[in-house]
PDB file of C-alpha atoms in Angstrom:
ATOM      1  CA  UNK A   1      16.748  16.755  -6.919  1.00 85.00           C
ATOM      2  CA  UNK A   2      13.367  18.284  -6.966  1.00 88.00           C
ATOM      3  CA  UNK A   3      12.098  15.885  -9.739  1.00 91.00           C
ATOM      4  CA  UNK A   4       8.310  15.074  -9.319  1.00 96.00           C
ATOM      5  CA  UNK A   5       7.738  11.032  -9.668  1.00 97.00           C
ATOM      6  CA  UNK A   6       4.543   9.933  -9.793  1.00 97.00           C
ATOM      7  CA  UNK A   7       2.916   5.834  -9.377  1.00 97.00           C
ATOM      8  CA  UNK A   8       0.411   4.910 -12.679  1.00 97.00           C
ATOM      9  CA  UNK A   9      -2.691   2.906 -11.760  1.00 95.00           C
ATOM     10  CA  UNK A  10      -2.809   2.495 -15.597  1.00 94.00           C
ATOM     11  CA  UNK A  11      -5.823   0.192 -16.892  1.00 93.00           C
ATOM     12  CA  UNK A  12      -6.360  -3.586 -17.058  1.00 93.00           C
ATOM     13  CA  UNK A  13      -3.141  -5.714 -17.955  1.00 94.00           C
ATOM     14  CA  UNK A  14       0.401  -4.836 -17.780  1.00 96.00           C
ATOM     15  CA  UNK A  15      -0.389  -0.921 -17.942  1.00 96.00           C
ATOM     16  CA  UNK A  16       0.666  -0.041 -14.518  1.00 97.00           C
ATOM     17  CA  UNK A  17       4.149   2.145 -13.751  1.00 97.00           C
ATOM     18  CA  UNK A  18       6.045   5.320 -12.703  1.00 98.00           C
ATOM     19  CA  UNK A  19       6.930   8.194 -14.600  1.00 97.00           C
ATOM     20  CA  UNK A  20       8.924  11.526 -13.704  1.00 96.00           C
ATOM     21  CA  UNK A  21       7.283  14.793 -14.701  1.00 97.00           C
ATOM     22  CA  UNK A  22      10.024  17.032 -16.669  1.00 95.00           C
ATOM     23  CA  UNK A  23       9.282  20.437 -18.169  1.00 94.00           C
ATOM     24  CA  UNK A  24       5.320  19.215 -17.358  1.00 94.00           C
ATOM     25  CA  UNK A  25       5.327  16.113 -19.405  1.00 96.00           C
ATOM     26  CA  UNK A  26       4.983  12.821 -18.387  1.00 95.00           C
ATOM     27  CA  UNK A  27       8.233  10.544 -18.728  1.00 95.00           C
ATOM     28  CA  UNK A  28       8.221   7.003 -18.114  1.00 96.00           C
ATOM     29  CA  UNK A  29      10.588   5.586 -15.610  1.00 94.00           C
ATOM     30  CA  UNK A  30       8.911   1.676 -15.537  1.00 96.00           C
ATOM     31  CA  UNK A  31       6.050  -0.020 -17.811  1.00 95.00           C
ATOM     32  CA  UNK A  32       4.364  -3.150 -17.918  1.00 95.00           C
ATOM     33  CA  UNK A  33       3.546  -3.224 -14.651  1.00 96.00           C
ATOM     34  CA  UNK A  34       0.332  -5.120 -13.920  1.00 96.00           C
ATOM     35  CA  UNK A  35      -3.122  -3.555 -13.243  1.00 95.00           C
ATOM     36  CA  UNK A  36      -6.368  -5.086 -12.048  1.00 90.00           C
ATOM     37  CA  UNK A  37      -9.705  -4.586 -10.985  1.00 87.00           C
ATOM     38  CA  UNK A  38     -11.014  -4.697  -7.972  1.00 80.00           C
ATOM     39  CA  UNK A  39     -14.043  -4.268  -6.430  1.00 68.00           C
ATOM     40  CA  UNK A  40     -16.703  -1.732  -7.780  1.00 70.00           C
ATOM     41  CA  UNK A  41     -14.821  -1.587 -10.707  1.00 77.00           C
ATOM     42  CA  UNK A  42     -11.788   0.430  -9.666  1.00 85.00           C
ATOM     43  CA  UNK A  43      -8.279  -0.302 -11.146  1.00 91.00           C
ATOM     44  CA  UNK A  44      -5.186  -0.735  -9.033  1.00 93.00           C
ATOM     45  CA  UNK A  45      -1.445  -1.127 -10.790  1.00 97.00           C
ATOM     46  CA  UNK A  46       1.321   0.968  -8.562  1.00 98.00           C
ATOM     47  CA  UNK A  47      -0.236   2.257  -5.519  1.00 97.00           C
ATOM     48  CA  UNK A  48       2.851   4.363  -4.472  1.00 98.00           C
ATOM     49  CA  UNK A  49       6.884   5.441  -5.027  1.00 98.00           C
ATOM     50  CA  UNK A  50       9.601   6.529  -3.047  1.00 97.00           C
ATOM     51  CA  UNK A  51      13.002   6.420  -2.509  1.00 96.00           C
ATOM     52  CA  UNK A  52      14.989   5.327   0.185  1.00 97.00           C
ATOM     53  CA  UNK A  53      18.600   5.659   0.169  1.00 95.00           C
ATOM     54  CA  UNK A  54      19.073   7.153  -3.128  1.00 93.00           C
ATOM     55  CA  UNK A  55      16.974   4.629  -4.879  1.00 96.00           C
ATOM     56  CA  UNK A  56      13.520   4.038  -5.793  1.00 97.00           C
ATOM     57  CA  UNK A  57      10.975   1.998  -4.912  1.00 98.00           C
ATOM     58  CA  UNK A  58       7.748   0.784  -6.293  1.00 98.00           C
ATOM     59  CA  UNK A  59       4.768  -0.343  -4.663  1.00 98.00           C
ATOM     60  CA  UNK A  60       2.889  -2.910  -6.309  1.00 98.00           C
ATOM     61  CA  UNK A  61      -0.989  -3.381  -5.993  1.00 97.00           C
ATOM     62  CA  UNK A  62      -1.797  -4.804  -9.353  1.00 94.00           C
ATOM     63  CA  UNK A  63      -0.457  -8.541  -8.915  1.00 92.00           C
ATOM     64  CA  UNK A  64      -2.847 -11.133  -9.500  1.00 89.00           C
ATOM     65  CA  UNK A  65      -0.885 -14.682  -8.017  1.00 91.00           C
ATOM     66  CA  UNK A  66      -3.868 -16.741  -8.046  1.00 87.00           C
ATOM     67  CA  UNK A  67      -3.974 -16.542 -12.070  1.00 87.00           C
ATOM     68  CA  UNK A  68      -0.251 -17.042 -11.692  1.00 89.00           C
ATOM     69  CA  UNK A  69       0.649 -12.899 -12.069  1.00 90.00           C
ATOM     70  CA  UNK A  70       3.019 -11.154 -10.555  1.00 94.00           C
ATOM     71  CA  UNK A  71       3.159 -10.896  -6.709  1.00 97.00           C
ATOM     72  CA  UNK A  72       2.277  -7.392  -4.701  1.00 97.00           C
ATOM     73  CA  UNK A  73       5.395  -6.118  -2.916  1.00 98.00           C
ATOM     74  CA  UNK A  74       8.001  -3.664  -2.897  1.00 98.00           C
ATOM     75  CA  UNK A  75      10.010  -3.300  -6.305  1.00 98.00           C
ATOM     76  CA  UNK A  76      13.051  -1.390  -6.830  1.00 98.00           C
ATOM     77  CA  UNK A  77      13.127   0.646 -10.241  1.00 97.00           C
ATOM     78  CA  UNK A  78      16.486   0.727 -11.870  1.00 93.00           C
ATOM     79  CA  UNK A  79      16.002   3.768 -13.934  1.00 86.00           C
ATOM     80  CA  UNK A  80      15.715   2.049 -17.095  1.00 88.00           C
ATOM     81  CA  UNK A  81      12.355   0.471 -17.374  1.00 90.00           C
ATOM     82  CA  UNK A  82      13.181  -2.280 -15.154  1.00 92.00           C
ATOM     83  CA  UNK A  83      11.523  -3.372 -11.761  1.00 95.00           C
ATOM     84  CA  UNK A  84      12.567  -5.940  -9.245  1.00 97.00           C
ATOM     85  CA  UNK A  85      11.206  -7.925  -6.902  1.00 97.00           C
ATOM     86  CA  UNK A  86      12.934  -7.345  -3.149  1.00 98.00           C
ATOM     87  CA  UNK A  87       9.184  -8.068  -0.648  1.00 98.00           C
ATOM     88  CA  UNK A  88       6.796 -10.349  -1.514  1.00 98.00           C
ATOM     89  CA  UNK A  89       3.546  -8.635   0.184  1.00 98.00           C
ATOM     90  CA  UNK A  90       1.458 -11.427  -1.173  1.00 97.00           C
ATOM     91  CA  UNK A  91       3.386 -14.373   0.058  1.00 97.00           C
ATOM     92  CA  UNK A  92       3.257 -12.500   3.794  1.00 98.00           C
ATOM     93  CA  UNK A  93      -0.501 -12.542   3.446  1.00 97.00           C
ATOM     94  CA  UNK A  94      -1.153 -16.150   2.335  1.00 96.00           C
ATOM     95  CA  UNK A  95       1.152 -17.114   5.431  1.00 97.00           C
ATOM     96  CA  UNK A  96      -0.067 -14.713   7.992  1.00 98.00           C
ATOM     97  CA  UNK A  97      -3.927 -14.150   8.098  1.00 97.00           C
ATOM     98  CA  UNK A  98      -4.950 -11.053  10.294  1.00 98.00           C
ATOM     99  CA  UNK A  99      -7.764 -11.348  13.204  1.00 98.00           C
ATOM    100  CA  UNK A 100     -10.741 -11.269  10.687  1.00 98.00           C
ATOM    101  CA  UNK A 101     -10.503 -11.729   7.255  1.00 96.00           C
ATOM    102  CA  UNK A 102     -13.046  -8.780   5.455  1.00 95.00           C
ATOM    103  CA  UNK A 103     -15.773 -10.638   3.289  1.00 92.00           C
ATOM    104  CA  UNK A 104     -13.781  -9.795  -0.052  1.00 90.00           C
ATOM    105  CA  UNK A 105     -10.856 -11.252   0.983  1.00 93.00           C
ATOM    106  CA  UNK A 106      -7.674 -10.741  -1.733  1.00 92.00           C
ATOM    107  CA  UNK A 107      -5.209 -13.390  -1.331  1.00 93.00           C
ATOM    108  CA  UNK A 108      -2.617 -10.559  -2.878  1.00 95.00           C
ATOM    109  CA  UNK A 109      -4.007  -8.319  -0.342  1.00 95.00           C
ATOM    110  CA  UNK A 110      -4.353  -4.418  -1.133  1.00 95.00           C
ATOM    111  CA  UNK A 111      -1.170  -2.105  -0.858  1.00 97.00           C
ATOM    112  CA  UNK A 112      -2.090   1.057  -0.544  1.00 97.00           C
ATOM    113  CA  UNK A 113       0.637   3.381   0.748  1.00 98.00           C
ATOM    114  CA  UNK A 114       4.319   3.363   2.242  1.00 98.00           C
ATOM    115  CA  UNK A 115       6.345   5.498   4.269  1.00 98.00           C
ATOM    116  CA  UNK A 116      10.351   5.193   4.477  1.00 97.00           C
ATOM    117  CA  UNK A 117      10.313   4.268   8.353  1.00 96.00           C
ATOM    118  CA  UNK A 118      14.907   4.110   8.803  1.00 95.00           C
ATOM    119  CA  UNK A 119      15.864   1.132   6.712  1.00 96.00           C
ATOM    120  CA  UNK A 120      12.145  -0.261   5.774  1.00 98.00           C
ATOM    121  CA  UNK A 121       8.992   0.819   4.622  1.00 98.00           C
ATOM    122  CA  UNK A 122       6.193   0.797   6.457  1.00 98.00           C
ATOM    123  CA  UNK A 123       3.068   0.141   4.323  1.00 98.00           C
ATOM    124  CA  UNK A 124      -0.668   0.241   4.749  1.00 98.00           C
ATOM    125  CA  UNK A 125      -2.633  -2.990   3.385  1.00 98.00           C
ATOM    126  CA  UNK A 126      -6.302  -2.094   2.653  1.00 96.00           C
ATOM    127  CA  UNK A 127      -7.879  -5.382   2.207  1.00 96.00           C
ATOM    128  CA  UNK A 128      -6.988  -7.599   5.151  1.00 98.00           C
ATOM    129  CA  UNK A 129      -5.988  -3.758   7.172  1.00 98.00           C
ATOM    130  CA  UNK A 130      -2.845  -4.021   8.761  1.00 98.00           C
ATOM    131  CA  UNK A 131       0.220  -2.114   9.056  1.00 98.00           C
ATOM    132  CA  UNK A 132       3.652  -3.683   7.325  1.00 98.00           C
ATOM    133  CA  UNK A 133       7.232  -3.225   7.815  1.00 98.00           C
ATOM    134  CA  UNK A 134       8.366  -4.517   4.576  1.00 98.00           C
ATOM    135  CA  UNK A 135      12.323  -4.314   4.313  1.00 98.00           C
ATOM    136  CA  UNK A 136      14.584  -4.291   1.521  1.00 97.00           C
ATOM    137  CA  UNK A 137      16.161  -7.671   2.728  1.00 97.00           C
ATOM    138  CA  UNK A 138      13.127  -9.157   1.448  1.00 97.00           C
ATOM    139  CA  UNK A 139      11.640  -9.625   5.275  1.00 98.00           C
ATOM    140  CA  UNK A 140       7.823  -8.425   5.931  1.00 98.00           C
ATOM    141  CA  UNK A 141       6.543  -7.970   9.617  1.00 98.00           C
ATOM    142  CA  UNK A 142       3.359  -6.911  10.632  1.00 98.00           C
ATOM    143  CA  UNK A 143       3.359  -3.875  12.883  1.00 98.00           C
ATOM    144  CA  UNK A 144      -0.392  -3.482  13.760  1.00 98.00           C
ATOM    145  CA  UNK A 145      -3.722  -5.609  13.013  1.00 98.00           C
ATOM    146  CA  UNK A 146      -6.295  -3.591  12.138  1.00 98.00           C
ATOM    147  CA  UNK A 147      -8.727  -5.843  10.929  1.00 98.00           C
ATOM    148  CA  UNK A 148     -11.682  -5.374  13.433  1.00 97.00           C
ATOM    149  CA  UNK A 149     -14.363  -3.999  11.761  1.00 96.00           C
ATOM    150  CA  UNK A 150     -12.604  -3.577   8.472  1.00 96.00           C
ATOM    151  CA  UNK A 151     -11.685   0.069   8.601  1.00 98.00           C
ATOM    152  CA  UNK A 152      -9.513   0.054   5.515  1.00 97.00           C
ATOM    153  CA  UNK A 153      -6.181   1.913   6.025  1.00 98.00           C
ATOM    154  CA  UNK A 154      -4.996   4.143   3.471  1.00 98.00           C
ATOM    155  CA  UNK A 155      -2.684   7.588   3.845  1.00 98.00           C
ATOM    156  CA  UNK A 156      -0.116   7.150   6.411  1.00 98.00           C
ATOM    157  CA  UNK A 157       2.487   9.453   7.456  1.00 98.00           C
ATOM    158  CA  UNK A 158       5.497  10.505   9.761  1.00 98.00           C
ATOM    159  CA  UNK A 159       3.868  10.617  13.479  1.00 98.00           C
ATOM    160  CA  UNK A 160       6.422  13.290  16.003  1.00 94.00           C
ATOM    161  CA  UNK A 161       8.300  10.770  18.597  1.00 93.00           C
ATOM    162  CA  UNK A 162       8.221   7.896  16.270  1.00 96.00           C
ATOM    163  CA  UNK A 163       5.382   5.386  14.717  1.00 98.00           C
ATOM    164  CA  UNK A 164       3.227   6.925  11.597  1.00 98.00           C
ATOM    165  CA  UNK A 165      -0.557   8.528  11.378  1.00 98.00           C
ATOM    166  CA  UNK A 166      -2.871   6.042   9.261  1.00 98.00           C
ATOM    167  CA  UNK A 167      -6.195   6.808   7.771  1.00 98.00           C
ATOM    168  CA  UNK A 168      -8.922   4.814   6.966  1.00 98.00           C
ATOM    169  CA  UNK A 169     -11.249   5.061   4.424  1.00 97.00           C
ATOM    170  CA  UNK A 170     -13.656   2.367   6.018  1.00 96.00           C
ATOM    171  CA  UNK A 171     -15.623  -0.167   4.611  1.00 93.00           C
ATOM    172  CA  UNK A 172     -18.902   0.014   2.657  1.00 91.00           C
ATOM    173  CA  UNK A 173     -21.493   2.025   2.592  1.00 93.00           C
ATOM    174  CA  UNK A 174     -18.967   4.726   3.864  1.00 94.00           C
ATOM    175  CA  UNK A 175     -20.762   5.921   6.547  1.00 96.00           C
ATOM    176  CA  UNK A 176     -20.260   9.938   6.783  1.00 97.00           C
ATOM    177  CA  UNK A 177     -18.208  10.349  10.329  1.00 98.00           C
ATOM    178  CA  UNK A 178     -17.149   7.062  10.648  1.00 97.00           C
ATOM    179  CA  UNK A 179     -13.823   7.119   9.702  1.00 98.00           C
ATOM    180  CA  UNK A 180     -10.613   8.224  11.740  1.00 98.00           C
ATOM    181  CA  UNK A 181      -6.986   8.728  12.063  1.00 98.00           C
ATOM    182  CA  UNK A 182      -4.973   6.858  14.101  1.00 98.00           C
ATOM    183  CA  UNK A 183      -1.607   6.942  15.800  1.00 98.00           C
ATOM    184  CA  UNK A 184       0.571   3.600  15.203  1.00 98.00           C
ATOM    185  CA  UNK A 185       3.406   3.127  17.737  1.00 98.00           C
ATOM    186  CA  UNK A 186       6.341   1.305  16.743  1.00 97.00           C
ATOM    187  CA  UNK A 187       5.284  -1.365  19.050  1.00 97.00           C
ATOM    188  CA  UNK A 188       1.859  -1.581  17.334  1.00 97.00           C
ATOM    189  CA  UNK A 189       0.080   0.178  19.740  1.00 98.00           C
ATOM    190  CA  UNK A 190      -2.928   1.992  18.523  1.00 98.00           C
ATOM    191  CA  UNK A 191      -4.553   5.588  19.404  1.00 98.00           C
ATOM    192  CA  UNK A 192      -7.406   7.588  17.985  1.00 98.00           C
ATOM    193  CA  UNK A 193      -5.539  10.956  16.851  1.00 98.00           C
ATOM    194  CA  UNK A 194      -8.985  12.223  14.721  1.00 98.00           C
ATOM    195  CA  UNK A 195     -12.578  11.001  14.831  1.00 98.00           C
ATOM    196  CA  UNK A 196     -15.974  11.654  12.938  1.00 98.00           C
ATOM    197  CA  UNK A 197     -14.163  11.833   9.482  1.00 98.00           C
ATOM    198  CA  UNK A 198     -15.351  10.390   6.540  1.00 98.00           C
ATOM    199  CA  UNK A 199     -13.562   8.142   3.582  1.00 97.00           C
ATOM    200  CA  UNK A 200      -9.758   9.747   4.030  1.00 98.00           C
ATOM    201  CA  UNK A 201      -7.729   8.817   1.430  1.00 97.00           C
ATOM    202  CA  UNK A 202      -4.571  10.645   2.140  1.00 97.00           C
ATOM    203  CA  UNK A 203      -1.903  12.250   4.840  1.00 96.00           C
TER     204      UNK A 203
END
């Protein structure tokens, strides 16, 4: 309908959530989400929203399993302050380690951003870089492994004749021109679209 919804990173603890802008305030759709920090201080809670058949979705970055939190994933939003679980993004990345781990390895991984892809989401995972389908039967797939050289993918978006455009950020010390866009087939194949960019955040 034209509504603007936006994802909270919120602060440390269960501070994380959505809210809908109306009339240019702030209204909260979910709260209590969890928020942590991660490296070089930053705080991560709900990295993104969007909806998907008339309903919305939630996707979680803050989770913290290891202290026994709440797992990262996909989270559908019922309207009224509640969120549930329907992926487990955390369990997928216990089970299913990528080519090479990064040095900061997060056993919740990173979430970062999703794109409705038909009847799934496609997300970006920053930490272990990869490419997810995560579906809302509760099923996660890896599309493409990223994970050489630890580019960190972030934005992604809609590519024309199918797959999505992902951007990485890279790693540490950000290295102006080193980071790129790439084209990610359906199949997981993987093209340079862009080159000589540095720390993209967004498509």
């Amino acid at each position: 309908d034209g509504t603007l919804v936006v994802a909270l990173a919120g602060r440390e603890g269960p501070h994380a959530g959505v809210a809908r802008i109306e009339d240019g305030c702030p209204v909260l759709i979910a709260g209590g989400l969890p928020a942590y920090r991660i490296v070089f201080g930053a705080i991560t809670g709900v990295a993104d929203v969007a909806y998907l058949n008339g309903e919305l979705y939630a996707l979680l970055s803050g989770g913290d399993t290891d202290r026994g939190g709440t797992p990262n994933g996909l989270y559908r939003l019922d309207g009224v302050g509640g969120a549930e679980l329907v992926t487990d993004i955390s369990a997928f990345i216990r089970e299913h380690p990528v080519a090479e781990k990064p040095r900061d390895f997060d056993t919740d991984g990173q979430p970062y951003a999703m794109l409705a892809m038909g009847d799934a989401f496609w997300v970006t995972e920053g930490n272990s870089n990869q490419v997810l389908r995560v579906g809302l039967d509760g099923t996660v797939a890896r599309v493409a492994d990223l994970s050489q050289g630890h580019p960190i993918p972030t934005g992604i978006a809609p590519a024309p004749g199918g797959g999505a455009y992902v951007a990485f950020f890279t790693h540490a010390p950000y290295a102006e021109g080193s980071a790129k866009v790439v084209k990610v087939a359906p199949d997981g194949a993987v093209t340079d679209v862009w080159t000589g960019l540095t720390l993209v955040t967004a498509l």
